[in-house]
Amino acid sequence: MLAYIFPGQGSQFVGMGKSLYDSYDFVRKIFDAADRALGFALTELIFEGPADELQKTVNAQPAILTASIAMYELIKRAGIRPAAVAGHSLGEYSALVAAEAVDFNDAVRLVRMRGQFMQEAVPLGRGGMMAVLGLAPDEVEEGCRQAAQAGTVEAANFNCPGQVVVAGEIRALKKAQEIFKSMGARRCILLQVSAPFHSSMMTPAGERLVAELARVQIKDPAIPVVANIIADYVATAGEVRDALIRQVSGPVRWEQSIRRLMSDGYDMFVEVGPGQVLTGLLKKIDKYSRFINFNGEGEPEQVIARLKEAV
């Protein structure tokens, strides 16, 4: 069975989706709709930059969502539909649009606000994130417990075997780094992000998101959606809404989400959106997995032809 997976923040780059925009009228309409929904020229920022402005959370989130849905629509119009979907953090909104649970225009506005709330939840310079390589999840969680005397530090992303991202206060991250290295971590890499995403420090952002979600119509997903926060399916509008609120301050259980799909017979994965981060993680989760990366680069017709052969 076929599952689509959608990337999250960090996959953005200046020019993403430009070749599709130039080639397909319906893609132009998607980008134009995003501009209208937000009330500013997001498309211009995506295609022309500057990169440091595109990288800001408040801009990167709607930009990645828009590019991802444009790429999804291209495959959809070729007659290929997924049997299930999932998305990494921000990518969960793309997955919900694909599952017809959230309208695209609403999703663009929501992730713009989500990005703003997440950025404003913690003063700049107080928090951050760090990738820990070479330790098991329970070891990382134990290291976080030991480092908690220095401040908040928590497991934020369970990405794949041997890669867990932690988030928290800068001083606690530094203490955790010492502990992880003493536990045998291969590397600890401080990430170039502006806030401790998916940690309890984001709770104020989740609380602010409640009001925004209340203004939006959410439907029961038309196809199965695996949510990050529970690594399980959300089947009703209420479950979708709850998962979106909780995922802001809770961990992304990506490895568990992929394994849940695999255990249910999903054996072909298509990463739909800019970059190929999730494809890389998928290979580490299961080296025998079948996958295709559709990021709008190169010749999309060739990728679609490959996909039709595979399914």
PDB file of C-alpha atoms in Angstrom:
ATOM      1  CA  MET A   1       0.000   0.000   0.000  1.00  0.00           C
ATOM      2  CA  LEU A   2       1.038   3.558  -0.729  1.00  0.00           C
ATOM      3  CA  ALA A   3       1.673   6.231   1.921  1.00  0.00           C
ATOM      4  CA  TYR A   4       2.699   9.864   1.402  1.00  0.00           C
ATOM      5  CA  ILE A   5       4.953  11.620   3.905  1.00  0.00           C
ATOM      6  CA  PHE A   6       5.368  15.402   4.054  1.00  0.00           C
ATOM      7  CA  PRO A   7       8.463  17.288   5.283  1.00  0.00           C
ATOM      8  CA  GLY A   8       8.702  19.837   8.065  1.00  0.00           C
ATOM      9  CA  GLN A   9      10.667  22.978   8.787  1.00  0.00           C
ATOM     10  CA  GLY A  10      14.267  22.991   7.616  1.00  0.00           C
ATOM     11  CA  SER A  11      13.504  21.615   4.159  1.00  0.00           C
ATOM     12  CA  GLN A  12      12.846  25.079   2.704  1.00  0.00           C
ATOM     13  CA  PHE A  13      15.104  26.668   0.108  1.00  0.00           C
ATOM     14  CA  VAL A  14      14.850  29.709  -2.138  1.00  0.00           C
ATOM     15  CA  GLY A  15      13.305  28.708  -5.468  1.00  0.00           C
ATOM     16  CA  MET A  16      11.437  25.616  -4.277  1.00  0.00           C
ATOM     17  CA  GLY A  17       8.558  24.836  -6.607  1.00  0.00           C
ATOM     18  CA  LYS A  18       9.565  27.504  -9.147  1.00  0.00           C
ATOM     19  CA  SER A  19       9.860  25.128 -12.103  1.00  0.00           C
ATOM     20  CA  LEU A  20       6.392  23.732 -11.364  1.00  0.00           C
ATOM     21  CA  TYR A  21       4.985  27.242 -10.990  1.00  0.00           C
ATOM     22  CA  ASP A  22       6.359  28.144 -14.415  1.00  0.00           C
ATOM     23  CA  SER A  23       4.984  24.971 -16.022  1.00  0.00           C
ATOM     24  CA  TYR A  24       1.488  24.418 -14.597  1.00  0.00           C
ATOM     25  CA  ASP A  25      -1.450  26.812 -14.292  1.00  0.00           C
ATOM     26  CA  PHE A  26      -2.946  24.927 -11.339  1.00  0.00           C
ATOM     27  CA  VAL A  27       0.334  25.247  -9.426  1.00  0.00           C
ATOM     28  CA  ARG A  28       0.287  29.003  -9.988  1.00  0.00           C
ATOM     29  CA  LYS A  29      -3.234  29.078  -8.570  1.00  0.00           C
ATOM     30  CA  ILE A  30      -2.065  27.297  -5.401  1.00  0.00           C
ATOM     31  CA  PHE A  31       0.742  29.803  -4.818  1.00  0.00           C
ATOM     32  CA  ASP A  32      -1.584  32.708  -5.631  1.00  0.00           C
ATOM     33  CA  ALA A  33      -4.145  31.354  -3.152  1.00  0.00           C
ATOM     34  CA  ALA A  34      -1.478  31.303  -0.426  1.00  0.00           C
ATOM     35  CA  ASP A  35      -0.618  34.946  -1.163  1.00  0.00           C
ATOM     36  CA  ARG A  36      -4.279  35.941  -0.888  1.00  0.00           C
ATOM     37  CA  ALA A  37      -4.832  33.933   2.289  1.00  0.00           C
ATOM     38  CA  LEU A  38      -1.873  35.586   4.018  1.00  0.00           C
ATOM     39  CA  GLY A  39      -2.227  39.059   2.531  1.00  0.00           C
ATOM     40  CA  PHE A  40       1.381  39.351   1.383  1.00  0.00           C
ATOM     41  CA  ALA A  41       3.598  38.066  -1.432  1.00  0.00           C
ATOM     42  CA  LEU A  42       4.738  34.740   0.029  1.00  0.00           C
ATOM     43  CA  THR A  43       5.421  33.471  -3.503  1.00  0.00           C
ATOM     44  CA  GLU A  44       7.922  36.249  -4.126  1.00  0.00           C
ATOM     45  CA  LEU A  45       9.726  35.401  -0.895  1.00  0.00           C
ATOM     46  CA  ILE A  46       9.817  31.690  -1.803  1.00  0.00           C
ATOM     47  CA  PHE A  47      11.210  32.262  -5.287  1.00  0.00           C
ATOM     48  CA  GLU A  48      13.481  35.263  -4.691  1.00  0.00           C
ATOM     49  CA  GLY A  49      14.405  35.180  -1.011  1.00  0.00           C
ATOM     50  CA  PRO A  50      16.362  36.432   0.809  1.00  0.00           C
ATOM     51  CA  ALA A  51      17.139  33.057   2.375  1.00  0.00           C
ATOM     52  CA  ASP A  52      17.416  34.404   5.927  1.00  0.00           C
ATOM     53  CA  GLU A  53      13.896  35.849   5.656  1.00  0.00           C
ATOM     54  CA  LEU A  54      12.499  32.603   4.226  1.00  0.00           C
ATOM     55  CA  GLN A  55      14.176  30.685   7.049  1.00  0.00           C
ATOM     56  CA  LYS A  56      12.225  32.541   9.740  1.00  0.00           C
ATOM     57  CA  THR A  57       9.726  30.194  11.336  1.00  0.00           C
ATOM     58  CA  VAL A  58       6.766  32.446  10.568  1.00  0.00           C
ATOM     59  CA  ASN A  59       7.629  32.362   6.836  1.00  0.00           C
ATOM     60  CA  ALA A  60       9.148  28.903   6.434  1.00  0.00           C
ATOM     61  CA  GLN A  61       6.058  27.100   7.701  1.00  0.00           C
ATOM     62  CA  PRO A  62       3.506  28.473   5.173  1.00  0.00           C
ATOM     63  CA  ALA A  63       6.156  28.357   2.426  1.00  0.00           C
ATOM     64  CA  ILE A  64       6.879  24.635   2.877  1.00  0.00           C
ATOM     65  CA  LEU A  65       3.170  23.859   3.157  1.00  0.00           C
ATOM     66  CA  THR A  66       2.425  25.704  -0.102  1.00  0.00           C
ATOM     67  CA  ALA A  67       5.256  24.040  -2.033  1.00  0.00           C
ATOM     68  CA  SER A  68       4.326  20.615  -0.664  1.00  0.00           C
ATOM     69  CA  ILE A  69       0.654  20.919  -1.622  1.00  0.00           C
ATOM     70  CA  ALA A  70       1.596  22.118  -5.117  1.00  0.00           C
ATOM     71  CA  MET A  71       3.686  18.972  -5.551  1.00  0.00           C
ATOM     72  CA  TYR A  72       0.944  16.814  -4.068  1.00  0.00           C
ATOM     73  CA  GLU A  73      -1.618  18.260  -6.472  1.00  0.00           C
ATOM     74  CA  LEU A  74       0.604  17.422  -9.439  1.00  0.00           C
ATOM     75  CA  ILE A  75       0.728  13.745  -8.448  1.00  0.00           C
ATOM     76  CA  LYS A  76      -2.981  13.756  -7.631  1.00  0.00           C
ATOM     77  CA  ARG A  77      -3.816  15.035 -11.113  1.00  0.00           C
ATOM     78  CA  ALA A  78      -1.790  12.165 -12.539  1.00  0.00           C
ATOM     79  CA  GLY A  79      -4.318   9.837 -10.930  1.00  0.00           C
ATOM     80  CA  ILE A  80      -2.167   8.566  -8.051  1.00  0.00           C
ATOM     81  CA  ARG A  81      -3.699   8.705  -4.571  1.00  0.00           C
ATOM     82  CA  PRO A  82      -2.185   7.637  -1.250  1.00  0.00           C
ATOM     83  CA  ALA A  83      -3.866   5.106   1.003  1.00  0.00           C
ATOM     84  CA  ALA A  84      -2.513   6.923   4.090  1.00  0.00           C
ATOM     85  CA  VAL A  85      -0.508  10.049   4.969  1.00  0.00           C
ATOM     86  CA  ALA A  86       1.753  11.436   7.683  1.00  0.00           C
ATOM     87  CA  GLY A  87       3.863  14.556   8.071  1.00  0.00           C
ATOM     88  CA  HIS A  88       6.850  15.553  10.186  1.00  0.00           C
ATOM     89  CA  SER A  89       5.799  18.337  12.578  1.00  0.00           C
ATOM     90  CA  LEU A  90       4.681  21.157  10.241  1.00  0.00           C
ATOM     91  CA  GLY A  91       4.268  18.475   7.550  1.00  0.00           C
ATOM     92  CA  GLU A  92       1.283  17.125   9.454  1.00  0.00           C
ATOM     93  CA  TYR A  93      -0.700  20.100   8.150  1.00  0.00           C
ATOM     94  CA  SER A  94       0.205  19.147   4.568  1.00  0.00           C
ATOM     95  CA  ALA A  95      -0.903  15.593   5.339  1.00  0.00           C
ATOM     96  CA  LEU A  96      -4.231  16.849   6.685  1.00  0.00           C
ATOM     97  CA  VAL A  97      -4.816  18.957   3.561  1.00  0.00           C
ATOM     98  CA  ALA A  98      -4.107  15.863   1.443  1.00  0.00           C
ATOM     99  CA  ALA A  99      -6.555  13.900   3.613  1.00  0.00           C
ATOM    100  CA  GLU A 100      -9.208  16.604   3.057  1.00  0.00           C
ATOM    101  CA  ALA A 101      -9.461  17.249   6.788  1.00  0.00           C
ATOM    102  CA  VAL A 102      -8.287  20.872   6.571  1.00  0.00           C
ATOM    103  CA  ASP A 103      -8.817  23.352   3.724  1.00  0.00           C
ATOM    104  CA  PHE A 104      -5.585  24.589   2.129  1.00  0.00           C
ATOM    105  CA  ASN A 105      -6.375  28.279   2.701  1.00  0.00           C
ATOM    106  CA  ASP A 106      -7.099  27.627   6.372  1.00  0.00           C
ATOM    107  CA  ALA A 107      -3.944  25.531   6.715  1.00  0.00           C
ATOM    108  CA  VAL A 108      -1.740  28.297   5.288  1.00  0.00           C
ATOM    109  CA  ARG A 109      -3.131  30.815   7.756  1.00  0.00           C
ATOM    110  CA  LEU A 110      -2.892  28.347  10.637  1.00  0.00           C
ATOM    111  CA  VAL A 111       0.765  27.498  10.099  1.00  0.00           C
ATOM    112  CA  ARG A 112       1.629  31.179   9.730  1.00  0.00           C
ATOM    113  CA  MET A 113       0.065  31.803  13.152  1.00  0.00           C
ATOM    114  CA  ARG A 114       1.590  28.599  14.520  1.00  0.00           C
ATOM    115  CA  GLY A 115       5.028  29.797  13.470  1.00  0.00           C
ATOM    116  CA  GLN A 116       4.461  33.181  15.084  1.00  0.00           C
ATOM    117  CA  PHE A 117       3.186  31.659  18.332  1.00  0.00           C
ATOM    118  CA  MET A 118       6.114  29.222  18.511  1.00  0.00           C
ATOM    119  CA  GLN A 119       8.631  31.992  17.912  1.00  0.00           C
ATOM    120  CA  GLU A 120       7.065  34.265  20.524  1.00  0.00           C
ATOM    121  CA  ALA A 121       6.693  31.554  23.190  1.00  0.00           C
ATOM    122  CA  VAL A 122      10.333  31.817  24.290  1.00  0.00           C
ATOM    123  CA  PRO A 123      12.589  34.909  24.207  1.00  0.00           C
ATOM    124  CA  LEU A 124      15.196  34.745  21.447  1.00  0.00           C
ATOM    125  CA  GLY A 125      18.459  33.246  22.681  1.00  0.00           C
ATOM    126  CA  ARG A 126      16.957  31.461  25.679  1.00  0.00           C
ATOM    127  CA  GLY A 127      16.211  28.112  24.042  1.00  0.00           C
ATOM    128  CA  GLY A 128      17.427  25.851  21.260  1.00  0.00           C
ATOM    129  CA  MET A 129      17.669  22.305  19.962  1.00  0.00           C
ATOM    130  CA  MET A 130      20.415  19.696  19.641  1.00  0.00           C
ATOM    131  CA  ALA A 131      20.668  16.502  17.621  1.00  0.00           C
ATOM    132  CA  VAL A 132      22.044  13.545  19.566  1.00  0.00           C
ATOM    133  CA  LEU A 133      23.578  10.805  17.442  1.00  0.00           C
ATOM    134  CA  GLY A 134      24.424   7.294  18.556  1.00  0.00           C
ATOM    135  CA  LEU A 135      22.261   6.863  21.649  1.00  0.00           C
ATOM    136  CA  ALA A 136      19.019   4.935  22.115  1.00  0.00           C
ATOM    137  CA  PRO A 137      15.846   6.901  22.932  1.00  0.00           C
ATOM    138  CA  ASP A 138      15.762   5.716  26.547  1.00  0.00           C
ATOM    139  CA  GLU A 139      19.401   6.781  26.994  1.00  0.00           C
ATOM    140  CA  VAL A 140      18.600  10.239  25.647  1.00  0.00           C
ATOM    141  CA  GLU A 141      15.622  10.548  27.975  1.00  0.00           C
ATOM    142  CA  GLU A 142      17.772   9.478  30.943  1.00  0.00           C
ATOM    143  CA  GLY A 143      20.385  12.079  29.958  1.00  0.00           C
ATOM    144  CA  CYS A 144      17.674  14.722  29.852  1.00  0.00           C
ATOM    145  CA  ARG A 145      16.528  13.749  33.337  1.00  0.00           C
ATOM    146  CA  GLN A 146      20.075  14.105  34.652  1.00  0.00           C
ATOM    147  CA  ALA A 147      20.521  17.488  32.950  1.00  0.00           C
ATOM    148  CA  ALA A 148      17.201  18.867  34.213  1.00  0.00           C
ATOM    149  CA  GLN A 149      18.970  20.331  37.259  1.00  0.00           C
ATOM    150  CA  ALA A 150      20.328  22.977  34.863  1.00  0.00           C
ATOM    151  CA  GLY A 151      16.929  23.763  33.352  1.00  0.00           C
ATOM    152  CA  THR A 152      14.375  22.424  30.914  1.00  0.00           C
ATOM    153  CA  VAL A 153      15.675  19.880  28.367  1.00  0.00           C
ATOM    154  CA  GLU A 154      13.501  17.225  26.749  1.00  0.00           C
ATOM    155  CA  ALA A 155      13.456  14.757  23.875  1.00  0.00           C
ATOM    156  CA  ALA A 156      11.703  16.568  21.009  1.00  0.00           C
ATOM    157  CA  ASN A 157      12.111  14.481  17.840  1.00  0.00           C
ATOM    158  CA  PHE A 158      12.481  10.705  17.696  1.00  0.00           C
ATOM    159  CA  ASN A 159      13.605  10.720  14.069  1.00  0.00           C
ATOM    160  CA  CYS A 160      15.241   7.348  13.405  1.00  0.00           C
ATOM    161  CA  PRO A 161      17.470   4.785  15.123  1.00  0.00           C
ATOM    162  CA  GLY A 162      20.443   6.608  16.627  1.00  0.00           C
ATOM    163  CA  GLN A 163      19.037  10.111  16.043  1.00  0.00           C
ATOM    164  CA  VAL A 164      17.038  11.929  18.686  1.00  0.00           C
ATOM    165  CA  VAL A 165      16.705  15.715  18.840  1.00  0.00           C
ATOM    166  CA  VAL A 166      16.388  17.373  22.228  1.00  0.00           C
ATOM    167  CA  ALA A 167      15.080  20.856  23.003  1.00  0.00           C
ATOM    168  CA  GLY A 168      15.246  23.191  25.961  1.00  0.00           C
ATOM    169  CA  GLU A 169      17.064  26.029  27.643  1.00  0.00           C
ATOM    170  CA  ILE A 170      20.557  26.755  26.330  1.00  0.00           C
ATOM    171  CA  ARG A 171      22.274  26.150  29.664  1.00  0.00           C
ATOM    172  CA  ALA A 172      20.460  22.822  30.059  1.00  0.00           C
ATOM    173  CA  LEU A 173      21.380  21.801  26.519  1.00  0.00           C
ATOM    174  CA  LYS A 174      25.047  22.409  27.301  1.00  0.00           C
ATOM    175  CA  LYS A 175      24.790  20.302  30.454  1.00  0.00           C
ATOM    176  CA  ALA A 176      22.974  17.581  28.505  1.00  0.00           C
ATOM    177  CA  GLN A 177      25.697  17.632  25.853  1.00  0.00           C
ATOM    178  CA  GLU A 178      28.312  16.777  28.504  1.00  0.00           C
ATOM    179  CA  ILE A 179      26.141  13.953  29.835  1.00  0.00           C
ATOM    180  CA  PHE A 180      25.382  12.502  26.393  1.00  0.00           C
ATOM    181  CA  LYS A 181      29.070  12.457  25.491  1.00  0.00           C
ATOM    182  CA  SER A 182      29.885  10.661  28.756  1.00  0.00           C
ATOM    183  CA  MET A 183      27.187   8.114  27.837  1.00  0.00           C
ATOM    184  CA  GLY A 184      28.901   7.404  24.507  1.00  0.00           C
ATOM    185  CA  ALA A 185      27.034   9.648  22.075  1.00  0.00           C
ATOM    186  CA  ARG A 186      28.765   9.751  18.703  1.00  0.00           C
ATOM    187  CA  ARG A 187      27.987  13.422  18.148  1.00  0.00           C
ATOM    188  CA  CYS A 188      25.904  16.221  19.644  1.00  0.00           C
ATOM    189  CA  ILE A 189      25.053  18.949  17.147  1.00  0.00           C
ATOM    190  CA  LEU A 190      23.478  22.247  18.163  1.00  0.00           C
ATOM    191  CA  LEU A 191      20.908  23.075  15.486  1.00  0.00           C
ATOM    192  CA  GLN A 192      20.458  26.442  13.786  1.00  0.00           C
ATOM    193  CA  VAL A 193      16.954  27.034  15.081  1.00  0.00           C
ATOM    194  CA  SER A 194      15.597  29.968  17.020  1.00  0.00           C
ATOM    195  CA  ALA A 195      13.491  28.206  19.654  1.00  0.00           C
ATOM    196  CA  PRO A 196      13.101  24.923  21.609  1.00  0.00           C
ATOM    197  CA  PHE A 197      10.352  23.462  19.408  1.00  0.00           C
ATOM    198  CA  HIS A 198       8.334  20.436  20.572  1.00  0.00           C
ATOM    199  CA  SER A 199       9.208  20.913  24.218  1.00  0.00           C
ATOM    200  CA  SER A 200       7.108  21.992  27.191  1.00  0.00           C
ATOM    201  CA  MET A 201       8.532  25.497  26.695  1.00  0.00           C
ATOM    202  CA  MET A 202       6.163  25.713  23.699  1.00  0.00           C
ATOM    203  CA  THR A 203       3.054  25.228  25.844  1.00  0.00           C
ATOM    204  CA  PRO A 204       2.029  28.915  25.529  1.00  0.00           C
ATOM    205  CA  ALA A 205       2.105  28.548  21.736  1.00  0.00           C
ATOM    206  CA  GLY A 206      -0.192  25.530  21.878  1.00  0.00           C
ATOM    207  CA  GLU A 207      -2.594  27.421  24.135  1.00  0.00           C
ATOM    208  CA  ARG A 208      -2.740  30.327  21.671  1.00  0.00           C
ATOM    209  CA  LEU A 209      -3.302  27.919  18.793  1.00  0.00           C
ATOM    210  CA  VAL A 210      -6.496  26.628  20.440  1.00  0.00           C
ATOM    211  CA  ALA A 211      -8.380  29.808  19.559  1.00  0.00           C
ATOM    212  CA  GLU A 212      -7.167  29.784  15.950  1.00  0.00           C
ATOM    213  CA  LEU A 213      -8.164  26.147  15.458  1.00  0.00           C
ATOM    214  CA  ALA A 214     -11.609  26.911  16.875  1.00  0.00           C
ATOM    215  CA  ARG A 215     -12.200  29.340  13.999  1.00  0.00           C
ATOM    216  CA  VAL A 216     -11.413  26.726  11.354  1.00  0.00           C
ATOM    217  CA  GLN A 217     -13.598  23.934  10.015  1.00  0.00           C
ATOM    218  CA  ILE A 218     -11.887  20.584  10.500  1.00  0.00           C
ATOM    219  CA  LYS A 219     -13.386  17.432   9.006  1.00  0.00           C
ATOM    220  CA  ASP A 220     -12.868  13.744   9.673  1.00  0.00           C
ATOM    221  CA  PRO A 221      -9.919  12.671   7.469  1.00  0.00           C
ATOM    222  CA  ALA A 222     -10.953  11.005   4.210  1.00  0.00           C
ATOM    223  CA  ILE A 223      -7.961   8.638   4.437  1.00  0.00           C
ATOM    224  CA  PRO A 224      -5.902   7.412   7.409  1.00  0.00           C
ATOM    225  CA  VAL A 225      -3.600  10.018   8.982  1.00  0.00           C
ATOM    226  CA  VAL A 226      -0.886   9.117  11.487  1.00  0.00           C
ATOM    227  CA  ALA A 227      -0.298  11.952  13.969  1.00  0.00           C
ATOM    228  CA  ASN A 228       3.168  12.761  15.361  1.00  0.00           C
ATOM    229  CA  ILE A 229       2.188  13.094  18.985  1.00  0.00           C
ATOM    230  CA  ILE A 230       0.682   9.603  19.331  1.00  0.00           C
ATOM    231  CA  ALA A 231       2.302   7.769  16.388  1.00  0.00           C
ATOM    232  CA  ASP A 232      -1.168   6.480  15.682  1.00  0.00           C
ATOM    233  CA  TYR A 233      -4.203   7.312  13.574  1.00  0.00           C
ATOM    234  CA  VAL A 234      -6.506  10.286  14.099  1.00  0.00           C
ATOM    235  CA  ALA A 235      -9.911   9.376  12.703  1.00  0.00           C
ATOM    236  CA  THR A 236     -12.180  12.237  13.743  1.00  0.00           C
ATOM    237  CA  ALA A 237     -12.122  16.033  13.533  1.00  0.00           C
ATOM    238  CA  GLY A 238     -11.861  16.208  17.323  1.00  0.00           C
ATOM    239  CA  GLU A 239      -8.829  13.911  17.357  1.00  0.00           C
ATOM    240  CA  VAL A 240      -7.181  15.981  14.610  1.00  0.00           C
ATOM    241  CA  ARG A 241      -7.710  19.215  16.537  1.00  0.00           C
ATOM    242  CA  ASP A 242      -6.364  17.716  19.767  1.00  0.00           C
ATOM    243  CA  ALA A 243      -3.283  16.290  18.035  1.00  0.00           C
ATOM    244  CA  LEU A 244      -2.448  19.635  16.400  1.00  0.00           C
ATOM    245  CA  ILE A 245      -2.568  21.395  19.759  1.00  0.00           C
ATOM    246  CA  ARG A 246      -0.549  18.754  21.594  1.00  0.00           C
ATOM    247  CA  GLN A 247       2.136  18.404  18.899  1.00  0.00           C
ATOM    248  CA  VAL A 248       3.320  22.004  19.437  1.00  0.00           C
ATOM    249  CA  SER A 249       4.752  21.186  22.875  1.00  0.00           C
ATOM    250  CA  GLY A 250       5.045  17.411  22.525  1.00  0.00           C
ATOM    251  CA  PRO A 251       7.635  15.227  20.797  1.00  0.00           C
ATOM    252  CA  VAL A 252       7.553  14.234  17.142  1.00  0.00           C
ATOM    253  CA  ARG A 253       7.456  10.427  17.220  1.00  0.00           C
ATOM    254  CA  TRP A 254       8.539  10.044  13.616  1.00  0.00           C
ATOM    255  CA  GLU A 255      10.258   6.662  13.767  1.00  0.00           C
ATOM    256  CA  GLN A 256       7.273   5.221  15.629  1.00  0.00           C
ATOM    257  CA  SER A 257       4.850   6.787  13.112  1.00  0.00           C
ATOM    258  CA  ILE A 258       6.648   5.196  10.174  1.00  0.00           C
ATOM    259  CA  ARG A 259       6.825   1.844  11.937  1.00  0.00           C
ATOM    260  CA  ARG A 260       3.080   2.048  12.631  1.00  0.00           C
ATOM    261  CA  LEU A 261       2.408   2.501   8.925  1.00  0.00           C
ATOM    262  CA  MET A 262       4.768  -0.337   8.032  1.00  0.00           C
ATOM    263  CA  SER A 263       3.142  -2.672  10.542  1.00  0.00           C
ATOM    264  CA  ASP A 264      -0.197  -2.015   8.838  1.00  0.00           C
ATOM    265  CA  GLY A 265       1.087  -3.005   5.423  1.00  0.00           C
ATOM    266  CA  TYR A 266       2.165   0.328   3.940  1.00  0.00           C
ATOM    267  CA  ASP A 267       5.209  -0.699   1.950  1.00  0.00           C
ATOM    268  CA  MET A 268       5.714   2.176  -0.524  1.00  0.00           C
ATOM    269  CA  PHE A 269       6.478   5.701   0.689  1.00  0.00           C
ATOM    270  CA  VAL A 270       6.553   8.925  -1.320  1.00  0.00           C
ATOM    271  CA  GLU A 271       8.125  12.004   0.243  1.00  0.00           C
ATOM    272  CA  VAL A 272       6.122  14.897  -1.212  1.00  0.00           C
ATOM    273  CA  GLY A 273       7.660  18.326  -0.719  1.00  0.00           C
ATOM    274  CA  PRO A 274      10.974  20.187  -0.821  1.00  0.00           C
ATOM    275  CA  GLY A 275      14.194  18.419   0.130  1.00  0.00           C
ATOM    276  CA  GLN A 276      14.713  14.768   0.950  1.00  0.00           C
ATOM    277  CA  VAL A 277      15.166  14.709   4.719  1.00  0.00           C
ATOM    278  CA  LEU A 278      12.391  12.181   5.317  1.00  0.00           C
ATOM    279  CA  THR A 279      13.702   9.869   2.612  1.00  0.00           C
ATOM    280  CA  GLY A 280      17.023   9.803   4.453  1.00  0.00           C
ATOM    281  CA  LEU A 281      15.316   9.016   7.756  1.00  0.00           C
ATOM    282  CA  LEU A 282      13.216   6.308   6.117  1.00  0.00           C
ATOM    283  CA  LYS A 283      16.327   4.501   4.891  1.00  0.00           C
ATOM    284  CA  LYS A 284      17.672   4.491   8.456  1.00  0.00           C
ATOM    285  CA  ILE A 285      14.389   3.244   9.916  1.00  0.00           C
ATOM    286  CA  ASP A 286      14.189   0.360   7.430  1.00  0.00           C
ATOM    287  CA  LYS A 287      16.917  -0.069   4.827  1.00  0.00           C
ATOM    288  CA  TYR A 288      14.650  -2.372   2.841  1.00  0.00           C
ATOM    289  CA  SER A 289      11.836   0.199   2.533  1.00  0.00           C
ATOM    290  CA  ARG A 290      10.613   1.259  -0.897  1.00  0.00           C
ATOM    291  CA  PHE A 291      10.434   4.989  -1.461  1.00  0.00           C
ATOM    292  CA  ILE A 292      10.345   7.735  -4.064  1.00  0.00           C
ATOM    293  CA  ASN A 293      11.218  11.365  -3.423  1.00  0.00           C
ATOM    294  CA  PHE A 294       9.034  13.915  -5.212  1.00  0.00           C
ATOM    295  CA  ASN A 295      10.445  17.378  -4.519  1.00  0.00           C
ATOM    296  CA  GLY A 296       9.578  19.125  -7.786  1.00  0.00           C
ATOM    297  CA  GLU A 297      13.156  19.185  -9.008  1.00  0.00           C
ATOM    298  CA  GLY A 298      14.235  17.665 -12.331  1.00  0.00           C
ATOM    299  CA  GLU A 299      11.556  16.179 -14.584  1.00  0.00           C
ATOM    300  CA  PRO A 300       8.360  15.549 -12.607  1.00  0.00           C
ATOM    301  CA  GLU A 301       6.882  13.444 -15.412  1.00  0.00           C
ATOM    302  CA  GLN A 302       9.707  10.931 -15.008  1.00  0.00           C
ATOM    303  CA  VAL A 303       9.091  10.663 -11.264  1.00  0.00           C
ATOM    304  CA  ILE A 304       5.367  10.197 -11.838  1.00  0.00           C
ATOM    305  CA  ALA A 305       6.097   7.471 -14.394  1.00  0.00           C
ATOM    306  CA  ARG A 306       8.312   5.701 -11.838  1.00  0.00           C
ATOM    307  CA  LEU A 307       5.591   6.027  -9.250  1.00  0.00           C
ATOM    308  CA  LYS A 308       2.956   4.546 -11.549  1.00  0.00           C
ATOM    309  CA  GLU A 309       5.246   1.575 -12.207  1.00  0.00           C
ATOM    310  CA  ALA A 310       5.883   1.100  -8.493  1.00  0.00           C
ATOM    311  CA  VAL A 311       2.226   1.056  -7.492  1.00  0.00           C
TER     312      VAL A 311
END
